[in-house]
Amino acid sequence: DQQVKQNSPSLSVQEGRISILNCDYTNSMFDYFLWYKKYPAEGPTFLISISSIKDKNEDGRFTVFLNKSAKHLSLHIVPSQPGDSAVYFCAASDNNAGNMLTFGGGTRLMVKP
Amino acid sequence: DTGVSQDPRHKITKRGQNVTFRCDPISEHNRLYWYRQTLGQGPEFLTYFQNEAQLEKSRLLSDRFSAERPKGSFSTLEIQRTEQGDSAMYLCASILGGGNEQFFGPGTRLTVL
């Protein structure tokens, strides 16, 4: 069973607009959530994270929102830039179980100039 | 460069051969993780070490797979009697104990013919 799901395999956005990437999880033991960005033939690059005790974390153009009751998180990128085009992975971990990451299937973001 | 490094970056082998990959984590990172990523999927956890101790192994890690971290620094992942289904990107990540953000290496792309 997929404990972390990204239901949109792809997203296309115009440069300057907002990109919203969504992620759902099922395991209530997850207490830390991360977003990674990945280019082809490279490893994932850490982008932003959020603890389960918070509902929002912001870093520059990137904001992550967490809705624990809905078991849903989202990544907002404002404004979107062509260099943001990549595959974005949502990941979750349980700090009491070794911090191994459970990843979603990824969303390919394309930002058009 | 003080990031996570992996060697080789690419490996092509014939079915039935043994292969070994190496990961050098960020120095002083005491936890090291191995993941596998197949096309169109997110990375999947394989195993992790705290210092030299292997603390968790996924059910994905069949008995043909073995991982070591003999001195608590670099790690090796060996696959014996490779099968075509082993073709994937093998990713290594490290983290400082108590932290949450895992930093990934560039991965080793394995192709089994």
PDB file of C-alpha atoms in Angstrom:
ATOM      1  CA  ASP A   1       0.000   0.000   0.000  1.00  0.00           C
ATOM      2  CA  GLN A   2       1.185   3.479  -0.826  1.00  0.00           C
ATOM      3  CA  GLN A   3       1.540   5.433   2.393  1.00  0.00           C
ATOM      4  CA  VAL A   4       2.449   8.651   0.571  1.00  0.00           C
ATOM      5  CA  LYS A   5       0.666   9.632  -2.612  1.00  0.00           C
ATOM      6  CA  GLN A   6       1.090  12.398  -5.130  1.00  0.00           C
ATOM      7  CA  ASN A   7      -1.973  12.136  -7.299  1.00  0.00           C
ATOM      8  CA  SER A   8      -0.883  14.541 -10.015  1.00  0.00           C
ATOM      9  CA  PRO A   9       1.892  13.046 -12.128  1.00  0.00           C
ATOM     10  CA  SER A  10       2.432  16.362 -13.919  1.00  0.00           C
ATOM     11  CA  LEU A  11       1.670  20.050 -13.624  1.00  0.00           C
ATOM     12  CA  SER A  12       2.168  22.845 -16.132  1.00  0.00           C
ATOM     13  CA  VAL A  13       2.292  26.464 -14.970  1.00  0.00           C
ATOM     14  CA  GLN A  14       3.059  29.795 -16.591  1.00  0.00           C
ATOM     15  CA  GLU A  15       6.147  31.650 -15.421  1.00  0.00           C
ATOM     16  CA  GLY A  16       5.306  34.102 -12.643  1.00  0.00           C
ATOM     17  CA  ARG A  17       2.210  32.223 -11.539  1.00  0.00           C
ATOM     18  CA  ILE A  18       1.780  30.034  -8.457  1.00  0.00           C
ATOM     19  CA  SER A  19       2.592  26.320  -8.566  1.00  0.00           C
ATOM     20  CA  ILE A  20       0.744  24.127  -6.068  1.00  0.00           C
ATOM     21  CA  LEU A  21       1.907  20.554  -5.609  1.00  0.00           C
ATOM     22  CA  ASN A  22      -0.154  18.240  -3.423  1.00  0.00           C
ATOM     23  CA  CYS A  23       0.616  15.196  -1.314  1.00  0.00           C
ATOM     24  CA  ASP A  24      -1.527  12.869   0.802  1.00  0.00           C
ATOM     25  CA  TYR A  25      -0.426  10.356   3.412  1.00  0.00           C
ATOM     26  CA  THR A  26      -2.103   7.596   5.345  1.00  0.00           C
ATOM     27  CA  ASN A  27       0.280   6.734   8.201  1.00  0.00           C
ATOM     28  CA  SER A  28      -0.604   8.812  11.277  1.00  0.00           C
ATOM     29  CA  MET A  29       2.813   7.994  12.785  1.00  0.00           C
ATOM     30  CA  PHE A  30       4.544  10.267  10.276  1.00  0.00           C
ATOM     31  CA  ASP A  31       5.724  13.356  12.122  1.00  0.00           C
ATOM     32  CA  TYR A  32       8.058  15.039   9.671  1.00  0.00           C
ATOM     33  CA  PHE A  33       7.498  15.907   6.038  1.00  0.00           C
ATOM     34  CA  LEU A  34       9.918  16.980   3.351  1.00  0.00           C
ATOM     35  CA  TRP A  35       9.909  18.098  -0.254  1.00  0.00           C
ATOM     36  CA  TYR A  36      12.717  17.191  -2.615  1.00  0.00           C
ATOM     37  CA  LYS A  37      13.421  18.398  -6.122  1.00  0.00           C
ATOM     38  CA  LYS A  38      15.017  16.078  -8.646  1.00  0.00           C
ATOM     39  CA  TYR A  39      16.603  16.647 -12.039  1.00  0.00           C
ATOM     40  CA  PRO A  40      17.263  13.718 -14.405  1.00  0.00           C
ATOM     41  CA  ALA A  41      20.400  11.696 -13.615  1.00  0.00           C
ATOM     42  CA  GLU A  42      20.863  13.465 -10.263  1.00  0.00           C
ATOM     43  CA  GLY A  43      19.977  12.623  -6.697  1.00  0.00           C
ATOM     44  CA  PRO A  44      17.071  14.372  -4.950  1.00  0.00           C
ATOM     45  CA  THR A  45      17.873  17.816  -3.552  1.00  0.00           C
ATOM     46  CA  PHE A  46      16.285  18.868  -0.269  1.00  0.00           C
ATOM     47  CA  LEU A  47      13.948  21.822  -0.680  1.00  0.00           C
ATOM     48  CA  ILE A  48      11.864  22.472   2.429  1.00  0.00           C
ATOM     49  CA  SER A  49      10.425  20.568   5.367  1.00  0.00           C
ATOM     50  CA  ILE A  50       7.817  20.820   8.089  1.00  0.00           C
ATOM     51  CA  SER A  51       7.308  19.215  11.459  1.00  0.00           C
ATOM     52  CA  SER A  52       3.910  17.841  12.396  1.00  0.00           C
ATOM     53  CA  ILE A  53       3.651  20.401  15.210  1.00  0.00           C
ATOM     54  CA  LYS A  54       3.457  23.192  12.629  1.00  0.00           C
ATOM     55  CA  ASP A  55       1.004  23.929   9.862  1.00  0.00           C
ATOM     56  CA  LYS A  56       3.145  26.198   7.717  1.00  0.00           C
ATOM     57  CA  ASN A  57       6.797  26.705   6.894  1.00  0.00           C
ATOM     58  CA  GLU A  58       8.123  29.295   4.496  1.00  0.00           C
ATOM     59  CA  ASP A  59      11.495  29.690   2.796  1.00  0.00           C
ATOM     60  CA  GLY A  60      11.724  32.370   0.147  1.00  0.00           C
ATOM     61  CA  ARG A  61       9.482  31.460  -2.776  1.00  0.00           C
ATOM     62  CA  PHE A  62       8.614  28.081  -1.237  1.00  0.00           C
ATOM     63  CA  THR A  63       5.912  27.465   1.361  1.00  0.00           C
ATOM     64  CA  VAL A  64       4.764  24.122   2.694  1.00  0.00           C
ATOM     65  CA  PHE A  65       1.355  23.746   4.322  1.00  0.00           C
ATOM     66  CA  LEU A  66       0.374  20.800   6.497  1.00  0.00           C
ATOM     67  CA  ASN A  67      -3.198  19.783   7.331  1.00  0.00           C
ATOM     68  CA  LYS A  68      -2.848  16.962   9.844  1.00  0.00           C
ATOM     69  CA  SER A  69      -6.544  16.230  10.183  1.00  0.00           C
ATOM     70  CA  ALA A  70      -6.795  15.709   6.422  1.00  0.00           C
ATOM     71  CA  LYS A  71      -3.360  14.036   6.222  1.00  0.00           C
ATOM     72  CA  HIS A  72      -2.510  16.400   3.408  1.00  0.00           C
ATOM     73  CA  LEU A  73       0.365  18.684   2.608  1.00  0.00           C
ATOM     74  CA  SER A  74       1.080  21.034  -0.230  1.00  0.00           C
ATOM     75  CA  LEU A  75       4.024  22.931  -1.639  1.00  0.00           C
ATOM     76  CA  HIS A  76       3.452  26.416  -3.013  1.00  0.00           C
ATOM     77  CA  ILE A  77       5.998  28.057  -5.291  1.00  0.00           C
ATOM     78  CA  VAL A  78       5.464  31.764  -5.901  1.00  0.00           C
ATOM     79  CA  PRO A  79       6.401  33.125  -8.340  1.00  0.00           C
ATOM     80  CA  SER A  80       7.234  30.077 -10.468  1.00  0.00           C
ATOM     81  CA  GLN A  81      10.362  30.276 -12.608  1.00  0.00           C
ATOM     82  CA  PRO A  82      11.463  28.144 -15.580  1.00  0.00           C
ATOM     83  CA  GLY A  83      14.373  26.861 -13.472  1.00  0.00           C
ATOM     84  CA  ASP A  84      11.827  25.288 -11.122  1.00  0.00           C
ATOM     85  CA  SER A  85      10.972  22.739 -13.817  1.00  0.00           C
ATOM     86  CA  ALA A  86      11.834  19.360 -12.292  1.00  0.00           C
ATOM     87  CA  VAL A  87      10.236  16.387 -10.573  1.00  0.00           C
ATOM     88  CA  TYR A  88       9.121  17.124  -7.021  1.00  0.00           C
ATOM     89  CA  PHE A  89       8.871  14.383  -4.418  1.00  0.00           C
ATOM     90  CA  CYS A  90       6.985  14.546  -1.174  1.00  0.00           C
ATOM     91  CA  ALA A  91       8.469  12.413   1.624  1.00  0.00           C
ATOM     92  CA  ALA A  92       7.480  11.557   5.174  1.00  0.00           C
ATOM     93  CA  SER A  93       9.278  10.086   8.147  1.00  0.00           C
ATOM     94  CA  ASP A  94       8.618   8.812  11.654  1.00  0.00           C
ATOM     95  CA  ASN A  95      11.253  10.188  14.014  1.00  0.00           C
ATOM     96  CA  ASN A  96      10.688   7.272  16.361  1.00  0.00           C
ATOM     97  CA  ALA A  97      11.399   4.711  13.654  1.00  0.00           C
ATOM     98  CA  GLY A  98      14.792   5.586  12.235  1.00  0.00           C
ATOM     99  CA  ASN A  99      13.862   8.559  10.059  1.00  0.00           C
ATOM    100  CA  MET A 100      13.745   6.468   6.903  1.00  0.00           C
ATOM    101  CA  LEU A 101      11.854   8.364   4.247  1.00  0.00           C
ATOM    102  CA  THR A 102       8.693   7.159   2.527  1.00  0.00           C
ATOM    103  CA  PHE A 103       8.325   8.921  -0.808  1.00  0.00           C
ATOM    104  CA  GLY A 104       5.398   9.714  -3.045  1.00  0.00           C
ATOM    105  CA  GLY A 105       5.560   8.939  -6.745  1.00  0.00           C
ATOM    106  CA  GLY A 106       6.527  12.468  -7.737  1.00  0.00           C
ATOM    107  CA  THR A 107       4.992  15.327  -9.713  1.00  0.00           C
ATOM    108  CA  ARG A 108       6.708  16.673 -12.817  1.00  0.00           C
ATOM    109  CA  LEU A 109       6.456  20.460 -12.812  1.00  0.00           C
ATOM    110  CA  MET A 110       6.887  22.346 -16.060  1.00  0.00           C
ATOM    111  CA  VAL A 111       7.107  26.121 -15.842  1.00  0.00           C
ATOM    112  CA  LYS A 112       6.587  27.730 -19.221  1.00  0.00           C
ATOM    113  CA  PRO A 113       8.284  31.046 -20.042  1.00  0.00           C
TER     114      PRO A 113
ATOM    115  CA  ASP B   1      33.198  18.940  -2.326  1.00  0.00           C
ATOM    116  CA  THR B   2      31.704  17.957   1.012  1.00  0.00           C
ATOM    117  CA  GLY B   3      28.471  16.394  -0.241  1.00  0.00           C
ATOM    118  CA  VAL B   4      27.501  12.746  -0.485  1.00  0.00           C
ATOM    119  CA  SER B   5      29.395  10.943  -3.231  1.00  0.00           C
ATOM    120  CA  GLN B   6      28.645   7.641  -4.940  1.00  0.00           C
ATOM    121  CA  ASP B   7      30.759   5.457  -7.158  1.00  0.00           C
ATOM    122  CA  PRO B   8      30.334   4.388  -9.888  1.00  0.00           C
ATOM    123  CA  ARG B   9      27.752   6.716 -11.424  1.00  0.00           C
ATOM    124  CA  HIS B  10      26.785   4.140 -14.009  1.00  0.00           C
ATOM    125  CA  LYS B  11      27.155   0.371 -14.114  1.00  0.00           C
ATOM    126  CA  ILE B  12      26.159  -1.970 -16.898  1.00  0.00           C
ATOM    127  CA  THR B  13      26.374  -5.660 -16.122  1.00  0.00           C
ATOM    128  CA  LYS B  14      25.158  -8.967 -17.426  1.00  0.00           C
ATOM    129  CA  ARG B  15      22.547 -10.983 -15.611  1.00  0.00           C
ATOM    130  CA  GLY B  16      24.082 -13.254 -13.026  1.00  0.00           C
ATOM    131  CA  GLN B  17      27.104 -11.059 -12.311  1.00  0.00           C
ATOM    132  CA  ASN B  18      27.845  -9.476  -8.939  1.00  0.00           C
ATOM    133  CA  VAL B  19      28.100  -5.702  -8.534  1.00  0.00           C
ATOM    134  CA  THR B  20      29.228  -3.470  -5.681  1.00  0.00           C
ATOM    135  CA  PHE B  21      28.473   0.214  -5.171  1.00  0.00           C
ATOM    136  CA  ARG B  22      30.136   2.622  -2.789  1.00  0.00           C
ATOM    137  CA  CYS B  23      28.755   5.605  -0.902  1.00  0.00           C
ATOM    138  CA  ASP B  24      30.769   8.225   0.955  1.00  0.00           C
ATOM    139  CA  PRO B  25      28.486  10.262   3.218  1.00  0.00           C
ATOM    140  CA  ILE B  26      28.979  13.775   4.458  1.00  0.00           C
ATOM    141  CA  SER B  27      31.696  13.570   7.090  1.00  0.00           C
ATOM    142  CA  GLU B  28      30.410  13.362  10.656  1.00  0.00           C
ATOM    143  CA  HIS B  29      26.985  12.199   9.448  1.00  0.00           C
ATOM    144  CA  ASN B  30      26.447   9.111  11.539  1.00  0.00           C
ATOM    145  CA  ARG B  31      23.350   7.799   9.740  1.00  0.00           C
ATOM    146  CA  LEU B  32      23.529   6.460   6.195  1.00  0.00           C
ATOM    147  CA  TYR B  33      20.588   5.282   4.097  1.00  0.00           C
ATOM    148  CA  TRP B  34      20.259   3.321   0.861  1.00  0.00           C
ATOM    149  CA  TYR B  35      17.270   3.741  -1.439  1.00  0.00           C
ATOM    150  CA  ARG B  36      16.322   2.337  -4.835  1.00  0.00           C
ATOM    151  CA  GLN B  37      14.412   4.250  -7.484  1.00  0.00           C
ATOM    152  CA  THR B  38      12.859   2.714 -10.581  1.00  0.00           C
ATOM    153  CA  LEU B  39      11.532   4.643 -13.549  1.00  0.00           C
ATOM    154  CA  GLY B  40       8.463   6.717 -12.773  1.00  0.00           C
ATOM    155  CA  GLN B  41       8.512   5.906  -9.066  1.00  0.00           C
ATOM    156  CA  GLY B  42       9.722   7.630  -5.950  1.00  0.00           C
ATOM    157  CA  PRO B  43      12.771   6.286  -4.100  1.00  0.00           C
ATOM    158  CA  GLU B  44      12.123   3.255  -1.889  1.00  0.00           C
ATOM    159  CA  PHE B  45      13.967   2.615   1.351  1.00  0.00           C
ATOM    160  CA  LEU B  46      16.334  -0.369   1.406  1.00  0.00           C
ATOM    161  CA  THR B  47      18.411  -0.172   4.588  1.00  0.00           C
ATOM    162  CA  TYR B  48      20.142   2.187   6.981  1.00  0.00           C
ATOM    163  CA  PHE B  49      23.116   2.341   9.311  1.00  0.00           C
ATOM    164  CA  GLN B  50      23.821   4.248  12.454  1.00  0.00           C
ATOM    165  CA  ASN B  51      27.593   4.379  12.566  1.00  0.00           C
ATOM    166  CA  GLU B  52      28.634   0.811  11.662  1.00  0.00           C
ATOM    167  CA  ALA B  53      25.435  -0.878  12.876  1.00  0.00           C
ATOM    168  CA  GLN B  54      22.813  -1.859  10.302  1.00  0.00           C
ATOM    169  CA  LEU B  55      19.570  -1.058  12.114  1.00  0.00           C
ATOM    170  CA  GLU B  56      16.812  -1.654   9.592  1.00  0.00           C
ATOM    171  CA  LYS B  57      16.328  -3.605   6.381  1.00  0.00           C
ATOM    172  CA  SER B  58      13.371  -3.351   4.027  1.00  0.00           C
ATOM    173  CA  ARG B  59      11.632  -6.440   2.709  1.00  0.00           C
ATOM    174  CA  LEU B  60      12.862  -5.181  -0.686  1.00  0.00           C
ATOM    175  CA  LEU B  61      16.366  -6.202   0.376  1.00  0.00           C
ATOM    176  CA  SER B  62      16.413  -9.835  -0.716  1.00  0.00           C
ATOM    177  CA  ASP B  63      19.159 -12.204   0.374  1.00  0.00           C
ATOM    178  CA  ARG B  64      21.055 -11.349  -2.813  1.00  0.00           C
ATOM    179  CA  PHE B  65      21.629  -7.869  -1.414  1.00  0.00           C
ATOM    180  CA  SER B  66      24.103  -7.063   1.327  1.00  0.00           C
ATOM    181  CA  ALA B  67      25.240  -3.746   2.720  1.00  0.00           C
ATOM    182  CA  GLU B  68      28.121  -2.881   5.007  1.00  0.00           C
ATOM    183  CA  ARG B  69      29.542   0.138   6.741  1.00  0.00           C
ATOM    184  CA  PRO B  70      32.605  -1.364   8.379  1.00  0.00           C
ATOM    185  CA  LYS B  71      34.138   1.685  10.020  1.00  0.00           C
ATOM    186  CA  GLY B  72      31.099   3.875  10.270  1.00  0.00           C
ATOM    187  CA  SER B  73      32.240   6.029   7.371  1.00  0.00           C
ATOM    188  CA  PHE B  74      31.713   4.851   3.780  1.00  0.00           C
ATOM    189  CA  SER B  75      29.221   2.096   2.904  1.00  0.00           C
ATOM    190  CA  THR B  76      29.024  -0.551   0.208  1.00  0.00           C
ATOM    191  CA  LEU B  77      25.976  -2.194  -1.311  1.00  0.00           C
ATOM    192  CA  GLU B  78      26.540  -5.510  -3.080  1.00  0.00           C
ATOM    193  CA  ILE B  79      24.090  -7.297  -5.318  1.00  0.00           C
ATOM    194  CA  GLN B  80      24.877 -10.924  -6.079  1.00  0.00           C
ATOM    195  CA  ARG B  81      23.583 -12.811  -9.115  1.00  0.00           C
ATOM    196  CA  THR B  82      22.007  -9.707 -10.606  1.00  0.00           C
ATOM    197  CA  GLU B  83      18.616  -9.961 -12.300  1.00  0.00           C
ATOM    198  CA  GLN B  84      17.049  -7.650 -14.866  1.00  0.00           C
ATOM    199  CA  GLY B  85      14.611  -6.485 -12.198  1.00  0.00           C
ATOM    200  CA  ASP B  86      17.550  -5.037 -10.265  1.00  0.00           C
ATOM    201  CA  SER B  87      17.950  -2.339 -12.916  1.00  0.00           C
ATOM    202  CA  ALA B  88      17.345   0.932 -11.078  1.00  0.00           C
ATOM    203  CA  MET B  89      18.979   4.026  -9.633  1.00  0.00           C
ATOM    204  CA  TYR B  90      20.566   3.256  -6.264  1.00  0.00           C
ATOM    205  CA  LEU B  91      20.667   6.299  -4.020  1.00  0.00           C
ATOM    206  CA  CYS B  92      22.583   6.914  -0.839  1.00  0.00           C
ATOM    207  CA  ALA B  93      21.749   9.588   1.722  1.00  0.00           C
ATOM    208  CA  SER B  94      23.220  10.699   5.014  1.00  0.00           C
ATOM    209  CA  ILE B  95      22.018  12.602   8.026  1.00  0.00           C
ATOM    210  CA  LEU B  96      23.461  13.829  11.272  1.00  0.00           C
ATOM    211  CA  GLY B  97      21.852  12.048  14.199  1.00  0.00           C
ATOM    212  CA  GLY B  98      19.009  14.137  15.578  1.00  0.00           C
ATOM    213  CA  GLY B  99      18.436  15.859  12.264  1.00  0.00           C
ATOM    214  CA  ASN B 100      15.640  15.229   9.810  1.00  0.00           C
ATOM    215  CA  GLU B 101      16.822  16.360   6.374  1.00  0.00           C
ATOM    216  CA  GLN B 102      18.596  13.618   4.460  1.00  0.00           C
ATOM    217  CA  PHE B 103      21.160  14.695   1.889  1.00  0.00           C
ATOM    218  CA  PHE B 104      21.379  12.518  -1.180  1.00  0.00           C
ATOM    219  CA  GLY B 105      24.232  11.562  -3.431  1.00  0.00           C
ATOM    220  CA  PRO B 106      23.968  11.582  -7.238  1.00  0.00           C
ATOM    221  CA  GLY B 107      23.081   7.895  -7.369  1.00  0.00           C
ATOM    222  CA  THR B 108      24.422   4.858  -9.214  1.00  0.00           C
ATOM    223  CA  ARG B 109      22.440   3.888 -12.292  1.00  0.00           C
ATOM    224  CA  LEU B 110      22.508   0.069 -12.675  1.00  0.00           C
ATOM    225  CA  THR B 111      21.524  -1.589 -15.936  1.00  0.00           C
ATOM    226  CA  VAL B 112      21.325  -5.390 -15.989  1.00  0.00           C
ATOM    227  CA  LEU B 113      21.327  -6.845 -19.491  1.00  0.00           C
TER     228      LEU B 113
END
